[in-house]
PDB file of C-alpha atoms in Angstrom:
ATOM      1  CA  MET A   8     113.650 188.339  96.667  1.00 75.00           C
ATOM      2  CA  SER A   9     117.170 190.158  96.767  1.00 80.00           C
ATOM      3  CA  SER A  10     118.489 186.758  97.499  1.00 84.00           C
ATOM      4  CA  TRP A  11     117.295 185.188  94.637  1.00 90.00           C
ATOM      5  CA  ILE A  12     118.172 187.907  92.254  1.00 88.00           C
ATOM      6  CA  GLU A  13     121.719 187.540  93.604  1.00 86.00           C
ATOM      7  CA  ALA A  14     121.459 183.779  93.166  1.00 85.00           C
ATOM      8  CA  ALA A  15     120.559 184.391  89.528  1.00 86.00           C
ATOM      9  CA  ARG A  16     123.651 186.457  89.431  1.00 87.00           C
ATOM     10  CA  PRO A  17     122.518 189.095  86.786  1.00 87.00           C
ATOM     11  CA  ARG A  18     126.145 189.929  85.963  1.00 84.00           C
ATOM     12  CA  THR A  19     126.683 186.749  83.900  1.00 85.00           C
ATOM     13  CA  LEU A  20     123.822 187.443  81.804  1.00 89.00           C
ATOM     14  CA  PRO A  21     125.634 189.501  79.221  1.00 89.00           C
ATOM     15  CA  LEU A  22     127.407 186.152  78.230  1.00 86.00           C
ATOM     16  CA  ALA A  23     124.075 184.753  77.590  1.00 87.00           C
ATOM     17  CA  LEU A  24     122.979 187.593  75.574  1.00 93.00           C
ATOM     18  CA  SER A  25     126.481 187.740  73.572  1.00 96.00           C
ATOM     19  CA  CYS A  26     126.246 184.590  71.733  1.00 96.00           C
ATOM     20  CA  ILE A  27     122.463 185.022  70.534  1.00 97.00           C
ATOM     21  CA  LEU A  28     123.461 188.564  69.348  1.00 97.00           C
ATOM     22  CA  LEU A  29     126.206 187.459  67.520  1.00 97.00           C
ATOM     23  CA  GLY A  30     124.440 184.803  65.666  1.00 97.00           C
ATOM     24  CA  SER A  31     121.531 187.326  65.166  1.00 97.00           C
ATOM     25  CA  PHE A  32     123.579 189.725  63.714  1.00 96.00           C
ATOM     26  CA  LEU A  33     125.269 187.487  61.244  1.00 96.00           C
ATOM     27  CA  ALA A  34     121.970 186.144  60.271  1.00 96.00           C
ATOM     28  CA  TYR A  35     120.938 190.019  59.580  1.00 95.00           C
ATOM     29  CA  SER A  36     123.968 190.758  57.680  1.00 92.00           C
ATOM     30  CA  SER A  37     123.030 187.744  55.357  1.00 91.00           C
ATOM     31  CA  GLY A  38     119.843 189.285  54.479  1.00 92.00           C
ATOM     32  CA  VAL A  39     117.591 187.011  57.098  1.00 94.00           C
ATOM     33  CA  PHE A  40     116.283 188.116  60.472  1.00 95.00           C
ATOM     34  CA  SER A  41     113.232 187.405  62.422  1.00 96.00           C
ATOM     35  CA  TRP A  42     112.487 189.556  65.968  1.00 96.00           C
ATOM     36  CA  THR A  43     110.336 186.743  67.020  1.00 97.00           C
ATOM     37  CA  VAL A  44     113.145 184.271  66.753  1.00 97.00           C
ATOM     38  CA  CYS A  45     115.715 186.759  68.403  1.00 97.00           C
ATOM     39  CA  LEU A  46     113.623 187.134  71.244  1.00 97.00           C
ATOM     40  CA  LEU A  47     112.677 184.007  72.135  1.00 97.00           C
ATOM     41  CA  SER A  48     116.293 183.176  71.808  1.00 96.00           C
ATOM     42  CA  ILE A  49     117.478 185.699  74.166  1.00 96.00           C
ATOM     43  CA  LEU A  50     114.602 184.307  76.386  1.00 96.00           C
ATOM     44  CA  THR A  51     115.676 180.867  76.339  1.00 96.00           C
ATOM     45  CA  THR A  52     119.334 181.456  76.523  1.00 95.00           C
ATOM     46  CA  THR A  53     118.437 183.912  79.738  1.00 95.00           C
ATOM     47  CA  LEU A  54     116.599 181.043  81.374  1.00 95.00           C
ATOM     48  CA  LEU A  55     119.352 178.777  80.614  1.00 94.00           C
ATOM     49  CA  GLN A  56     121.754 180.902  82.142  1.00 93.00           C
ATOM     50  CA  VAL A  57     119.583 181.430  85.387  1.00 94.00           C
ATOM     51  CA  LEU A  58     119.154 177.684  85.815  1.00 94.00           C
ATOM     52  CA  SER A  59     122.631 177.211  85.619  1.00 91.00           C
ATOM     53  CA  ASN A  60     123.498 179.790  88.142  1.00 91.00           C
ATOM     54  CA  PHE A  61     120.800 178.150  90.505  1.00 91.00           C
ATOM     55  CA  ALA A  62     122.400 174.545  90.048  1.00 89.00           C
ATOM     56  CA  ASN A  63     125.998 175.902  90.622  1.00 87.00           C
ATOM     57  CA  ASP A  64     124.722 177.445  93.941  1.00 85.00           C
ATOM     58  CA  TYR A  65     122.943 174.287  94.847  1.00 87.00           C
ATOM     59  CA  GLY A  66     125.669 171.889  93.852  1.00 80.00           C
ATOM     60  CA  ASP A  67     128.543 173.668  95.478  1.00 78.00           C
ATOM     61  CA  ALA A  68     126.660 173.939  98.549  1.00 80.00           C
ATOM     62  CA  VAL A  69     125.111 170.183  98.620  1.00 79.00           C
ATOM     63  CA  ASN A  70     128.696 168.522  97.348  1.00 72.00           C
ATOM     64  CA  GLY A  71     130.554 170.775 100.161  1.00 66.00           C
ATOM     65  CA  LYS A  72     132.537 172.775  97.547  1.00 59.00           C
ATOM     66  CA  ASP A  73     131.377 176.269  99.098  1.00 59.00           C
ATOM     67  CA  THR A  74     133.290 177.190 101.981  1.00 57.00           C
ATOM     68  CA  ASP A  75     133.940 180.093 104.515  1.00 54.00           C
ATOM     69  CA  ILE A  76     137.361 180.499 102.822  1.00 55.00           C
ATOM     70  CA  ARG A  77     136.141 180.702  99.195  1.00 56.00           C
ATOM     71  CA  GLN A  78     136.323 184.327  97.782  1.00 57.00           C
ATOM     72  CA  GLY A  79     133.719 186.266  95.732  1.00 58.00           C
ATOM     73  CA  PRO A  80     129.815 186.748  96.291  1.00 66.00           C
ATOM     74  CA  ILE A  81     127.986 184.877  99.320  1.00 68.00           C
ATOM     75  CA  ARG A  82     126.329 181.963  97.906  1.00 70.00           C
ATOM     76  CA  ALA A  83     122.557 181.743  98.571  1.00 78.00           C
ATOM     77  CA  VAL A  84     122.243 178.503  99.838  1.00 84.00           C
ATOM     78  CA  HIS A  85     125.440 178.077 101.702  1.00 77.00           C
ATOM     79  CA  SER A  86     124.687 181.261 103.534  1.00 78.00           C
ATOM     80  CA  GLY A  87     121.336 179.818 104.482  1.00 80.00           C
ATOM     81  CA  GLN A  88     119.456 182.810 102.853  1.00 87.00           C
ATOM     82  CA  ILE A  89     117.802 180.138 100.403  1.00 88.00           C
ATOM     83  CA  THR A  90     116.894 176.479 101.560  1.00 90.00           C
ATOM     84  CA  ALA A  91     118.599 173.592  99.467  1.00 88.00           C
ATOM     85  CA  LYS A  92     114.893 172.225  98.876  1.00 92.00           C
ATOM     86  CA  SER A  93     113.723 175.947  97.658  1.00 91.00           C
ATOM     87  CA  MET A  94     116.499 175.955  95.311  1.00 91.00           C
ATOM     88  CA  LEU A  95     116.004 172.329  93.844  1.00 92.00           C
ATOM     89  CA  ASN A  96     112.497 173.572  93.239  1.00 94.00           C
ATOM     90  CA  ALA A  97     113.710 176.493  91.291  1.00 93.00           C
ATOM     91  CA  ILE A  98     115.987 174.116  89.365  1.00 94.00           C
ATOM     92  CA  ILE A  99     113.223 172.229  88.397  1.00 94.00           C
ATOM     93  CA  ALA A 100     111.008 175.078  87.472  1.00 96.00           C
ATOM     94  CA  PHE A 101     113.452 177.224  85.372  1.00 95.00           C
ATOM     95  CA  SER A 102     114.332 173.473  83.422  1.00 95.00           C
ATOM     96  CA  VAL A 103     110.221 173.619  82.612  1.00 96.00           C
ATOM     97  CA  PHE A 104     110.324 177.292  81.579  1.00 96.00           C
ATOM     98  CA  ALA A 105     113.536 176.760  79.494  1.00 95.00           C
ATOM     99  CA  LEU A 106     112.180 173.836  77.676  1.00 95.00           C
ATOM    100  CA  ILE A 107     108.770 175.690  76.918  1.00 96.00           C
ATOM    101  CA  SER A 108     110.353 178.711  75.894  1.00 97.00           C
ATOM    102  CA  GLY A 109     112.888 176.497  73.620  1.00 96.00           C
ATOM    103  CA  LEU A 110     110.243 174.365  72.139  1.00 96.00           C
ATOM    104  CA  SER A 111     108.059 177.877  71.126  1.00 97.00           C
ATOM    105  CA  LEU A 112     110.973 178.860  69.623  1.00 97.00           C
ATOM    106  CA  LEU A 113     111.674 175.684  67.643  1.00 96.00           C
ATOM    107  CA  PHE A 114     108.079 175.753  66.545  1.00 96.00           C
ATOM    108  CA  ILE A 115     108.084 179.099  64.973  1.00 96.00           C
ATOM    109  CA  ALA A 116     111.808 179.198  63.743  1.00 96.00           C
ATOM    110  CA  LEU A 117     111.873 175.626  62.257  1.00 96.00           C
ATOM    111  CA  GLN A 118     108.353 175.574  60.211  1.00 94.00           C
ATOM    112  CA  ASP A 119     109.932 175.143  56.832  1.00 90.00           C
ATOM    113  CA  ALA A 120     112.513 173.002  57.895  1.00 91.00           C
ATOM    114  CA  PRO A 121     112.799 169.255  57.784  1.00 92.00           C
ATOM    115  CA  ALA A 122     111.488 167.375  60.639  1.00 91.00           C
ATOM    116  CA  SER A 123     115.150 165.890  61.324  1.00 94.00           C
ATOM    117  CA  VAL A 124     116.492 169.480  62.134  1.00 95.00           C
ATOM    118  CA  PHE A 125     113.619 169.893  64.664  1.00 95.00           C
ATOM    119  CA  TRP A 126     114.730 166.753  66.612  1.00 96.00           C
ATOM    120  CA  VAL A 127     118.165 167.846  66.189  1.00 95.00           C
ATOM    121  CA  PHE A 128     117.673 171.202  67.838  1.00 95.00           C
ATOM    122  CA  LEU A 129     115.593 169.542  70.383  1.00 95.00           C
ATOM    123  CA  GLY A 130     118.265 167.216  71.472  1.00 95.00           C
ATOM    124  CA  ILE A 131     120.809 170.077  71.621  1.00 94.00           C
ATOM    125  CA  GLY A 132     118.103 172.216  73.666  1.00 93.00           C
ATOM    126  CA  ILE A 133     117.830 169.063  76.257  1.00 94.00           C
ATOM    127  CA  ALA A 134     121.606 168.638  76.300  1.00 94.00           C
ATOM    128  CA  CYS A 135     121.996 172.753  77.290  1.00 93.00           C
ATOM    129  CA  ILE A 136     119.687 172.030  80.132  1.00 92.00           C
ATOM    130  CA  ILE A 137     121.348 168.943  81.337  1.00 92.00           C
ATOM    131  CA  ALA A 138     124.776 170.785  80.885  1.00 91.00           C
ATOM    132  CA  ALA A 139     123.291 173.528  83.058  1.00 88.00           C
ATOM    133  CA  ILE A 140     122.412 171.185  85.810  1.00 89.00           C
ATOM    134  CA  THR A 141     125.219 168.947  85.935  1.00 89.00           C
ATOM    135  CA  TYR A 142     128.098 171.332  85.749  1.00 85.00           C
ATOM    136  CA  THR A 143     128.293 171.506  89.669  1.00 80.00           C
ATOM    137  CA  ALA A 144     125.427 169.233  90.534  1.00 77.00           C
ATOM    138  CA  GLY A 145     124.555 165.467  90.473  1.00 71.00           C
ATOM    139  CA  LYS A 146     126.959 162.372  91.517  1.00 76.00           C
ATOM    140  CA  ARG A 147     129.679 163.640  88.917  1.00 79.00           C
ATOM    141  CA  PRO A 148     129.489 167.299  88.170  1.00 82.00           C
ATOM    142  CA  TYR A 149     132.013 167.524  85.071  1.00 88.00           C
ATOM    143  CA  GLY A 150     132.823 170.919  86.305  1.00 80.00           C
ATOM    144  CA  TYR A 151     134.920 169.585  89.137  1.00 83.00           C
ATOM    145  CA  ALA A 152     136.727 167.222  86.587  1.00 83.00           C
ATOM    146  CA  GLY A 153     137.814 170.588  84.509  1.00 84.00           C
ATOM    147  CA  PHE A 154     135.489 170.420  81.736  1.00 90.00           C
ATOM    148  CA  GLY A 155     133.998 173.405  82.500  1.00 89.00           C
ATOM    149  CA  ASP A 156     135.699 175.385  79.990  1.00 93.00           C
ATOM    150  CA  LEU A 157     135.038 172.843  76.919  1.00 94.00           C
ATOM    151  CA  SER A 158     131.373 173.205  77.819  1.00 92.00           C
ATOM    152  CA  VAL A 159     131.411 176.898  77.732  1.00 94.00           C
ATOM    153  CA  LEU A 160     133.072 176.962  74.570  1.00 95.00           C
ATOM    154  CA  ILE A 161     130.564 174.614  72.774  1.00 95.00           C
ATOM    155  CA  PHE A 162     127.457 176.259  74.274  1.00 93.00           C
ATOM    156  CA  PHE A 163     128.344 180.072  74.747  1.00 94.00           C
ATOM    157  CA  GLY A 164     130.335 179.457  71.351  1.00 95.00           C
ATOM    158  CA  TRP A 165     129.599 177.098  68.702  1.00 96.00           C
ATOM    159  CA  VAL A 166     125.902 176.094  69.569  1.00 95.00           C
ATOM    160  CA  GLY A 167     124.911 179.758  70.867  1.00 95.00           C
ATOM    161  CA  VAL A 168     126.294 181.444  67.682  1.00 97.00           C
ATOM    162  CA  ILE A 169     125.778 179.030  64.924  1.00 96.00           C
ATOM    163  CA  GLY A 170     122.533 177.520  66.183  1.00 96.00           C
ATOM    164  CA  SER A 171     120.748 180.911  66.641  1.00 96.00           C
ATOM    165  CA  SER A 172     122.220 182.053  63.197  1.00 96.00           C
ATOM    166  CA  TYR A 173     120.634 178.934  61.623  1.00 97.00           C
ATOM    167  CA  LEU A 174     117.234 179.571  63.253  1.00 96.00           C
ATOM    168  CA  HIS A 175     116.887 182.774  61.418  1.00 97.00           C
ATOM    169  CA  THR A 176     118.455 181.494  58.188  1.00 96.00           C
ATOM    170  CA  LEU A 177     117.651 177.689  58.083  1.00 95.00           C
ATOM    171  CA  VAL A 178     121.308 177.512  56.353  1.00 92.00           C
ATOM    172  CA  TRP A 179     124.278 175.952  58.021  1.00 88.00           C
ATOM    173  CA  ASN A 180     127.088 178.159  57.894  1.00 86.00           C
ATOM    174  CA  TRP A 181     130.031 176.665  59.000  1.00 87.00           C
ATOM    175  CA  ASP A 182     132.279 180.001  58.008  1.00 91.00           C
ATOM    176  CA  LEU A 183     130.701 181.165  61.535  1.00 95.00           C
ATOM    177  CA  LEU A 184     132.912 178.820  63.395  1.00 96.00           C
ATOM    178  CA  LEU A 185     135.498 181.393  63.534  1.00 97.00           C
ATOM    179  CA  PRO A 186     133.457 184.268  65.281  1.00 97.00           C
ATOM    180  CA  ALA A 187     131.224 181.570  67.200  1.00 97.00           C
ATOM    181  CA  THR A 188     134.646 180.484  68.708  1.00 98.00           C
ATOM    182  CA  SER A 189     135.777 184.154  69.477  1.00 97.00           C
ATOM    183  CA  CYS A 190     132.530 184.507  71.538  1.00 97.00           C
ATOM    184  CA  GLY A 191     133.320 181.052  73.297  1.00 97.00           C
ATOM    185  CA  LEU A 192     136.826 181.770  73.928  1.00 97.00           C
ATOM    186  CA  PHE A 193     135.759 184.992  75.758  1.00 97.00           C
ATOM    187  CA  ALA A 194     133.200 183.383  77.595  1.00 96.00           C
ATOM    188  CA  VAL A 195     135.864 180.840  78.824  1.00 96.00           C
ATOM    189  CA  GLY A 196     137.945 183.677  79.495  1.00 96.00           C
ATOM    190  CA  VAL A 197     135.199 184.714  82.250  1.00 94.00           C
ATOM    191  CA  LEU A 198     135.148 181.295  83.768  1.00 94.00           C
ATOM    192  CA  ASN A 199     138.886 181.218  83.950  1.00 95.00           C
ATOM    193  CA  VAL A 200     138.902 184.578  86.005  1.00 94.00           C
ATOM    194  CA  ASN A 201     136.521 182.801  88.331  1.00 91.00           C
ATOM    195  CA  ASN A 202     138.506 179.915  88.562  1.00 92.00           C
ATOM    196  CA  ILE A 203     141.830 181.559  89.094  1.00 93.00           C
ATOM    197  CA  ARG A 204     140.244 183.499  91.883  1.00 91.00           C
ATOM    198  CA  ASP A 205     139.062 180.428  93.754  1.00 87.00           C
ATOM    199  CA  ILE A 206     142.087 178.387  92.957  1.00 90.00           C
ATOM    200  CA  GLU A 207     142.970 178.017  96.770  1.00 87.00           C
ATOM    201  CA  SER A 208     139.408 177.108  97.960  1.00 83.00           C
ATOM    202  CA  ASP A 209     139.129 174.933  94.775  1.00 83.00           C
ATOM    203  CA  ARG A 210     142.209 172.912  95.510  1.00 88.00           C
ATOM    204  CA  ILE A 211     141.349 172.384  99.320  1.00 85.00           C
ATOM    205  CA  THR A 212     137.658 171.040  98.361  1.00 81.00           C
ATOM    206  CA  GLY A 213     138.922 169.014  95.506  1.00 83.00           C
ATOM    207  CA  LYS A 214     137.281 171.100  92.671  1.00 84.00           C
ATOM    208  CA  ASN A 215     140.017 170.080  89.693  1.00 89.00           C
ATOM    209  CA  SER A 216     139.325 173.338  87.256  1.00 91.00           C
ATOM    210  CA  ILE A 217     141.792 173.798  84.742  1.00 94.00           C
ATOM    211  CA  PRO A 218     143.711 176.532  87.177  1.00 94.00           C
ATOM    212  CA  VAL A 219     143.941 173.953  90.056  1.00 93.00           C
ATOM    213  CA  ARG A 220     145.663 171.223  87.688  1.00 94.00           C
ATOM    214  CA  ILE A 221     148.051 173.516  86.227  1.00 94.00           C
ATOM    215  CA  GLY A 222     148.850 176.040  88.855  1.00 92.00           C
ATOM    216  CA  ARG A 223     148.713 179.675  89.179  1.00 91.00           C
ATOM    217  CA  GLU A 224     151.126 180.977  86.492  1.00 93.00           C
ATOM    218  CA  LYS A 225     150.285 178.563  83.718  1.00 96.00           C
ATOM    219  CA  ALA A 226     146.505 179.582  84.465  1.00 95.00           C
ATOM    220  CA  ILE A 227     147.675 183.377  83.688  1.00 96.00           C
ATOM    221  CA  MET A 228     149.413 182.205  80.266  1.00 97.00           C
ATOM    222  CA  TYR A 229     146.277 180.006  79.458  1.00 97.00           C
ATOM    223  CA  HIS A 230     144.078 183.154  80.093  1.00 97.00           C
ATOM    224  CA  TRP A 231     146.300 184.915  77.866  1.00 98.00           C
ATOM    225  CA  SER A 232     145.958 182.512  75.085  1.00 97.00           C
ATOM    226  CA  ILE A 233     142.436 182.591  75.431  1.00 97.00           C
ATOM    227  CA  LEU A 234     142.107 186.197  74.964  1.00 98.00           C
ATOM    228  CA  ILE A 235     144.626 186.220  71.983  1.00 98.00           C
ATOM    229  CA  ALA A 236     142.781 183.529  70.314  1.00 98.00           C
ATOM    230  CA  GLY A 237     139.542 184.663  70.425  1.00 97.00           C
ATOM    231  CA  MET A 238     140.941 188.111  68.875  1.00 98.00           C
ATOM    232  CA  LEU A 239     142.843 186.342  66.193  1.00 98.00           C
ATOM    233  CA  CYS A 240     139.570 184.249  65.146  1.00 97.00           C
ATOM    234  CA  ALA A 241     137.605 187.264  64.698  1.00 97.00           C
ATOM    235  CA  THR A 242     140.189 189.138  62.917  1.00 97.00           C
ATOM    236  CA  ILE A 243     141.076 186.273  60.241  1.00 97.00           C
ATOM    237  CA  TYR A 244     137.151 185.878  59.781  1.00 96.00           C
ATOM    238  CA  THR A 245     136.576 189.601  59.014  1.00 96.00           C
ATOM    239  CA  ALA A 246     139.773 189.400  56.949  1.00 96.00           C
ATOM    240  CA  GLN A 247     138.211 186.762  55.021  1.00 94.00           C
ATOM    241  CA  HIS A 248     135.136 188.528  54.557  1.00 92.00           C
ATOM    242  CA  PHE A 249     135.969 192.049  54.146  1.00 92.00           C
ATOM    243  CA  THR A 250     133.927 194.582  52.465  1.00 92.00           C
ATOM    244  CA  SER A 251     134.771 198.023  54.289  1.00 93.00           C
ATOM    245  CA  ALA A 252     136.908 199.470  57.038  1.00 94.00           C
ATOM    246  CA  TRP A 253     133.699 199.387  59.181  1.00 95.00           C
ATOM    247  CA  ASN A 254     134.029 195.804  59.486  1.00 95.00           C
ATOM    248  CA  PHE A 255     137.292 195.898  61.715  1.00 97.00           C
ATOM    249  CA  LEU A 256     135.188 197.927  64.530  1.00 97.00           C
ATOM    250  CA  PHE A 257     135.262 195.412  66.998  1.00 97.00           C
ATOM    251  CA  ILE A 258     138.756 196.036  67.556  1.00 97.00           C
ATOM    252  CA  LEU A 259     137.928 198.960  69.731  1.00 97.00           C
ATOM    253  CA  SER A 260     137.194 196.500  72.584  1.00 97.00           C
ATOM    254  CA  PHE A 261     140.384 194.736  72.180  1.00 97.00           C
ATOM    255  CA  PRO A 262     142.053 197.206  74.703  1.00 97.00           C
ATOM    256  CA  LEU A 263     139.574 196.132  77.433  1.00 97.00           C
ATOM    257  CA  PHE A 264     140.789 192.545  76.849  1.00 97.00           C
ATOM    258  CA  PHE A 265     144.317 193.482  77.221  1.00 96.00           C
ATOM    259  CA  LYS A 266     143.213 195.550  80.402  1.00 96.00           C
ATOM    260  CA  ASN A 267     141.702 192.165  81.930  1.00 96.00           C
ATOM    261  CA  GLY A 268     144.710 189.872  81.014  1.00 96.00           C
ATOM    262  CA  LEU A 269     147.000 192.720  82.815  1.00 96.00           C
ATOM    263  CA  ALA A 270     144.818 192.478  85.968  1.00 94.00           C
ATOM    264  CA  ILE A 271     145.078 188.609  86.073  1.00 94.00           C
ATOM    265  CA  SER A 272     148.706 188.652  85.402  1.00 93.00           C
ATOM    266  CA  LYS A 273     149.419 191.200  88.396  1.00 90.00           C
ATOM    267  CA  PHE A 274     146.501 190.488  91.095  1.00 87.00           C
ATOM    268  CA  LYS A 275     148.005 189.959  94.565  1.00 79.00           C
ATOM    269  CA  THR A 276     144.962 188.958  96.234  1.00 84.00           C
ATOM    270  CA  ALA A 277     141.932 186.891  95.056  1.00 81.00           C
ATOM    271  CA  ALA A 278     139.469 189.429  95.932  1.00 82.00           C
ATOM    272  CA  GLU A 279     141.015 191.825  93.431  1.00 87.00           C
ATOM    273  CA  LEU A 280     139.922 189.506  90.771  1.00 88.00           C
ATOM    274  CA  ASP A 281     135.983 189.784  91.418  1.00 86.00           C
ATOM    275  CA  PRO A 282     135.484 192.955  89.520  1.00 90.00           C
ATOM    276  CA  TYR A 283     137.264 191.571  86.426  1.00 92.00           C
ATOM    277  CA  LEU A 284     134.557 188.925  86.089  1.00 90.00           C
ATOM    278  CA  LYS A 285     132.327 191.515  85.097  1.00 91.00           C
ATOM    279  CA  GLN A 286     134.482 193.688  83.325  1.00 94.00           C
ATOM    280  CA  MET A 287     135.310 190.423  81.153  1.00 95.00           C
ATOM    281  CA  ALA A 288     131.619 189.751  80.659  1.00 94.00           C
ATOM    282  CA  MET A 289     130.869 193.163  79.701  1.00 95.00           C
ATOM    283  CA  SER A 290     133.860 193.390  77.436  1.00 96.00           C
ATOM    284  CA  THR A 291     132.628 190.395  75.584  1.00 97.00           C
ATOM    285  CA  LEU A 292     129.117 192.041  75.214  1.00 96.00           C
ATOM    286  CA  LEU A 293     131.009 195.170  73.577  1.00 97.00           C
ATOM    287  CA  PHE A 294     132.842 193.000  71.429  1.00 98.00           C
ATOM    288  CA  VAL A 295     129.617 191.470  69.803  1.00 97.00           C
ATOM    289  CA  ILE A 296     128.054 194.789  69.535  1.00 97.00           C
ATOM    290  CA  LEU A 297     130.798 196.510  67.531  1.00 97.00           C
ATOM    291  CA  PHE A 298     131.342 193.084  65.374  1.00 97.00           C
ATOM    292  CA  GLY A 299     127.486 193.234  64.413  1.00 95.00           C
ATOM    293  CA  ILE A 300     127.464 196.997  63.868  1.00 96.00           C
ATOM    294  CA  GLY A 301     130.769 196.785  61.761  1.00 95.00           C
ATOM    295  CA  SER A 302     129.087 193.688  59.782  1.00 91.00           C
ATOM    296  CA  LEU A 303     125.932 195.609  59.211  1.00 89.00           C
ATOM    297  CA  LEU A 304     127.902 198.963  58.283  1.00 83.00           C
TER     298      LEU A 304
END
């Protein structure tokens, strides 16, 4: 059981929660909120995140990207703790679980919405499942071509925040693009820390992440640009919708992002970066909580 828990990578779950919480906070601040929608959204997103982690473990092992030179936690399939067949079965099972949970969410949330909206969200949900699996699994994993950052921005930012807000309110609010982008960029930051840590092993195995493509120094500059852009998007949105000083409560989380950026700038060995994956994920969750509290106050 411990091998399965490790393969599920619980430390990545704050990212799954962050986009749903932010969308729910924004919906609540607009005067519309449903606990059922919120909890089902969290369940569906958590299942998708675990599915993605299982598929990543399986895909990297089967495609030969996990090697003994890789830094970071031991992968279950590569180490032999879980067989490839068992992991594949788990991927199928979690795909079904996520689909069932997602359908339940849509049937409840979209009862009063046009039928076309249901089909749009069903398409988005299926795209989420496909994206979770094909990041490193399949014949042409997009994660190996450097498109993981864009996928994370879309699904952990725009889809997660704007989509979850819509499921509460049934209103497309494109003003939410700025806070959604903040959330997505901070999630990209977590992935970038991971890719900088693994830059040498990824280069050897042909996994062309953005840090592999642009090199360590530019990858560090890219990381700072992600962090600064995320902070700016949230600040601009709040200035545009200012009601009280409490709205800027999220700024208290900014020192944690600067701490992360400084650590990425100064690291000497790849192993030093591993704790900053969790630190970045938890900083994102804290940012979302403070942003939400500030919007309510």
